[in-house]
Amino acid sequence: MIEAHSKRQKILEYTVLLILTIFILIPFILGFWTSFLPTADISKGALWSSHLSLDNYVAAITQTPIIRYLFNSLVVSILTMLAQLLFCSMSAYAFVFLKFKGRDGLFYLVLATMMLPFEAEVIPNFATVRSLNLLNHYAVMVVPFLTSAFGIFMLRQAFLQIPTEVKEAADVEGLSHWQFYARVVLPYSRISLLTLAAYSFLASWNQYLWPMLTTFSDNFRPVQDGLRQLQSQETFNNWGMIQASAAIVVIPTLLVLFIGQHYFKSGLNEGAVK
Amino acid sequence: MSIELQKIAKSYADNLVLQDISVQIQTGEFFAIVGPSGCGKSTLLRMIAGLIPISAGILKIDNQVVNQLPPQQRKLTMVFQNYALFPFLNVHDNVGFGLKARKLAPVKVEKRVKEALELVNLSEFAARKPRELSGGQRQRVALARAIASDAKICLMDEPLSNLDAQLRGKMRSEIRELQQRLGLTLIYVTHDQIEAMTMADRIMVLNDQQIQQVGTPTEIYQRPQNAFVAGFFGTPRINLLPVQHAVAKQLVVDESLTVNLNQPLPAGKYYLGIRPNDLRADFASEKTNAALRNLEYLGTQSVIHAELDNGQLVRVTVDGKLTAGINQRLLVTAEQNFIVFNEQQQAVLFAERGKQIGTTSNQQLQEA
């Protein structure tokens, strides 16, 4: 009786999950599929063609600056990621292991900045970077994102998990704050650091609004804006090629998630304390 | 290296945690600090280590005032209850971590780590991560880390509380042996009176923010200065019975449960402290003064919980072969080994096999 019930419930659950999965995957699969079709067939609205080929990919790479866009994005994303790892972990360290007046107040102030949507900061930020003469340069896409309230918050929570005895043991061994930070705190929290790295890389990779406002040439334009550029540049929209470009752009995202997933195993910190 | 505490106190805001802690710890001494949870014993240890500031008083290590020195300059090591190992380093690197941080030559680090691991029998586990070790092995890594640092003072904060009873017994003798072999001055914090009794040269009993007594295990057990110390040491717990009345040279708990004094005590309220093995239970007697409430079988002996007719509960140890039913009547009488406490629960008289000694420190203790 109970078994029959739980079986029925399982079937129900999986049906719902399956439907949701299909909803999410269909646009993705469709996009990927159309990247193999000739544009002539796509324009006709056909989903099947006898001319499946990689021609669109060849065209994307040879006829458009997609490689340049990818390179730009890679530079910006890696710089942003490294900067965030460094500055967020240092701020989080201060919020956890240093005792100073107004520490908690300052932390709440940092948290409060998370409440502001980025769109609200666009205009003041734009004015700032313009007066700094940073427009249309890699710096304009990196400098405003050197640190993030979310990253500080996330790493602070991770650092709080470090047992006080570990800090005390380090004190007895005579470790300075820098030594403790570099040799204990960072390796202890490497899972959180990897998570933040993946998150900040992807966030930067997927930036659209800010680069659109601040970059004007293909030399610095990142992929998401480059994709948009492909569409309007052509006199007629080569949809097959655009799809192929989109597919190329997604690859790094998938790579980051795939590699990241391998590390996000729990239990790596077992054995520090009982 | 000796350690001297002079009127050490600790307070958080207006909250006094410890006061008036004075003691001299000798070089090479195994010194245990014992007390119930929250008595401030770990706080005291952390003050000695320099991990938390001392509110008042003077701390001397090797005759030098070290109140203001950071932990690493006090030349000591510490072993924690939960080991505090670095999970991302293997055993070898955990032990050598502090040495490397202090920029010791790699050859020296290697040598010390190797020796320390040998001392705790962990040489073959050098490449393992802490998570691949058992609790006892993890604690031995922590010990090795302390040994490798070569400091002559070692502080231990309940290092065995996370281990099971059997392993604890084994580690007790290992730690004691290491301490003697290396000539360490060891301050050992524990809430376990058996650990303190079996390992320590001297014991400091803490309660109520202050020292209750400092002495060798024998002194603490046989000459407890107050009822708290008497109750904290010894299992089963000492019986603390209010004396109904004192007639001349006799203290009466009830009609049959009495003890004799060599000299009369001044009038007042007294408590009679008698260890359960100094009470006798007689189930055959016609005259009875108590009823059996519970019997705990421990193997060679059993502990009887009996209720005297005046409502007092007493614990008596009896032979393990004894069988008796709940509510069975018995006669409880006392041997002539006992301690008398006054109204403030300070010891005023120790009696052993007819020999009776009054306390002199009594007056002084009352003032504190």
PDB file of C-alpha atoms in Angstrom, chain A residues 163 165-166 168-175 179 183-184 187-188 190 267-274, chain B residues 46 51 71-72 76-78 80 82-88 97-98 101-103 130-131 138 145 162:
ATOM      1  CA  PRO A 163      37.639  26.630  14.057  1.00  0.00           C
ATOM      2  CA  GLU A 165      41.487  26.542  17.709  1.00  0.00           C
ATOM      3  CA  VAL A 166      43.126  26.541  14.289  1.00  0.00           C
ATOM      4  CA  GLU A 168      44.982  29.762  18.175  1.00  0.00           C
ATOM      5  CA  ALA A 169      47.314  27.006  17.040  1.00  0.00           C
ATOM      6  CA  ALA A 170      48.650  29.347  14.357  1.00  0.00           C
ATOM      7  CA  ASP A 171      49.125  32.087  16.971  1.00  0.00           C
ATOM      8  CA  VAL A 172      51.082  29.751  19.198  1.00  0.00           C
ATOM      9  CA  GLU A 173      53.237  28.779  16.213  1.00  0.00           C
ATOM     10  CA  GLY A 174      53.863  32.461  15.699  1.00  0.00           C
ATOM     11  CA  LEU A 175      52.234  32.952  12.304  1.00  0.00           C
ATOM     12  CA  GLN A 179      51.199  33.849   6.877  1.00  0.00           C
ATOM     13  CA  ARG A 183      49.052  29.308   4.422  1.00  0.00           C
ATOM     14  CA  VAL A 184      45.980  28.405   6.417  1.00  0.00           C
ATOM     15  CA  PRO A 187      43.914  26.499   1.536  1.00  0.00           C
ATOM     16  CA  TYR A 188      41.303  25.814   4.208  1.00  0.00           C
ATOM     17  CA  ARG A 190      39.694  26.519  -1.252  1.00  0.00           C
ATOM     18  CA  GLY A 267      34.402  16.486   3.005  1.00  0.00           C
ATOM     19  CA  LEU A 268      37.765  17.881   1.981  1.00  0.00           C
ATOM     20  CA  ASN A 269      38.135  19.648   5.309  1.00  0.00           C
ATOM     21  CA  GLU A 270      37.410  16.670   7.464  1.00  0.00           C
ATOM     22  CA  GLY A 271      39.977  15.881  10.106  1.00  0.00           C
ATOM     23  CA  ALA A 272      40.908  19.393  11.160  1.00  0.00           C
ATOM     24  CA  VAL A 273      38.906  19.114  14.310  1.00  0.00           C
ATOM     25  CA  LYS A 274      36.748  16.407  15.717  1.00  0.00           C
TER      26      LYS A 274
ATOM     27  CA  ARG B  46      44.701  30.771  27.116  1.00  0.00           C
ATOM     28  CA  LEU B  51      45.930  34.005  23.260  1.00  0.00           C
ATOM     29  CA  PRO B  71      52.240  33.694  22.168  1.00  0.00           C
ATOM     30  CA  GLN B  72      55.197  32.735  19.986  1.00  0.00           C
ATOM     31  CA  LEU B  76      55.431  27.245  24.521  1.00  0.00           C
ATOM     32  CA  THR B  77      53.220  24.929  22.552  1.00  0.00           C
ATOM     33  CA  MET B  78      49.620  23.988  22.866  1.00  0.00           C
ATOM     34  CA  PHE B  80      43.806  21.425  21.722  1.00  0.00           C
ATOM     35  CA  ASN B  82      39.738  19.146  18.940  1.00  0.00           C
ATOM     36  CA  TYR B  83      43.339  18.768  17.684  1.00  0.00           C
ATOM     37  CA  ALA B  84      43.271  21.888  15.442  1.00  0.00           C
ATOM     38  CA  LEU B  85      45.152  20.172  12.633  1.00  0.00           C
ATOM     39  CA  PHE B  86      45.395  21.650   9.165  1.00  0.00           C
ATOM     40  CA  PRO B  87      43.173  19.396   7.025  1.00  0.00           C
ATOM     41  CA  PHE B  88      44.871  20.271   3.747  1.00  0.00           C
ATOM     42  CA  PHE B  97      54.204  23.585   9.799  1.00  0.00           C
ATOM     43  CA  GLY B  98      55.228  25.887  12.637  1.00  0.00           C
ATOM     44  CA  ALA B 101      56.768  29.210   9.328  1.00  0.00           C
ATOM     45  CA  ARG B 102      59.588  30.152  11.702  1.00  0.00           C
ATOM     46  CA  LYS B 103      62.013  29.739   8.801  1.00  0.00           C
ATOM     47  CA  PRO B 130      44.255  14.032   8.981  1.00  0.00           C
ATOM     48  CA  ARG B 131      40.905  12.811   7.652  1.00  0.00           C
ATOM     49  CA  ARG B 138      44.922  12.737  15.110  1.00  0.00           C
ATOM     50  CA  ARG B 145      53.451  19.009  16.553  1.00  0.00           C
ATOM     51  CA  ASN B 162      37.152  13.483  22.326  1.00  0.00           C
TER      52      ASN B 162
END
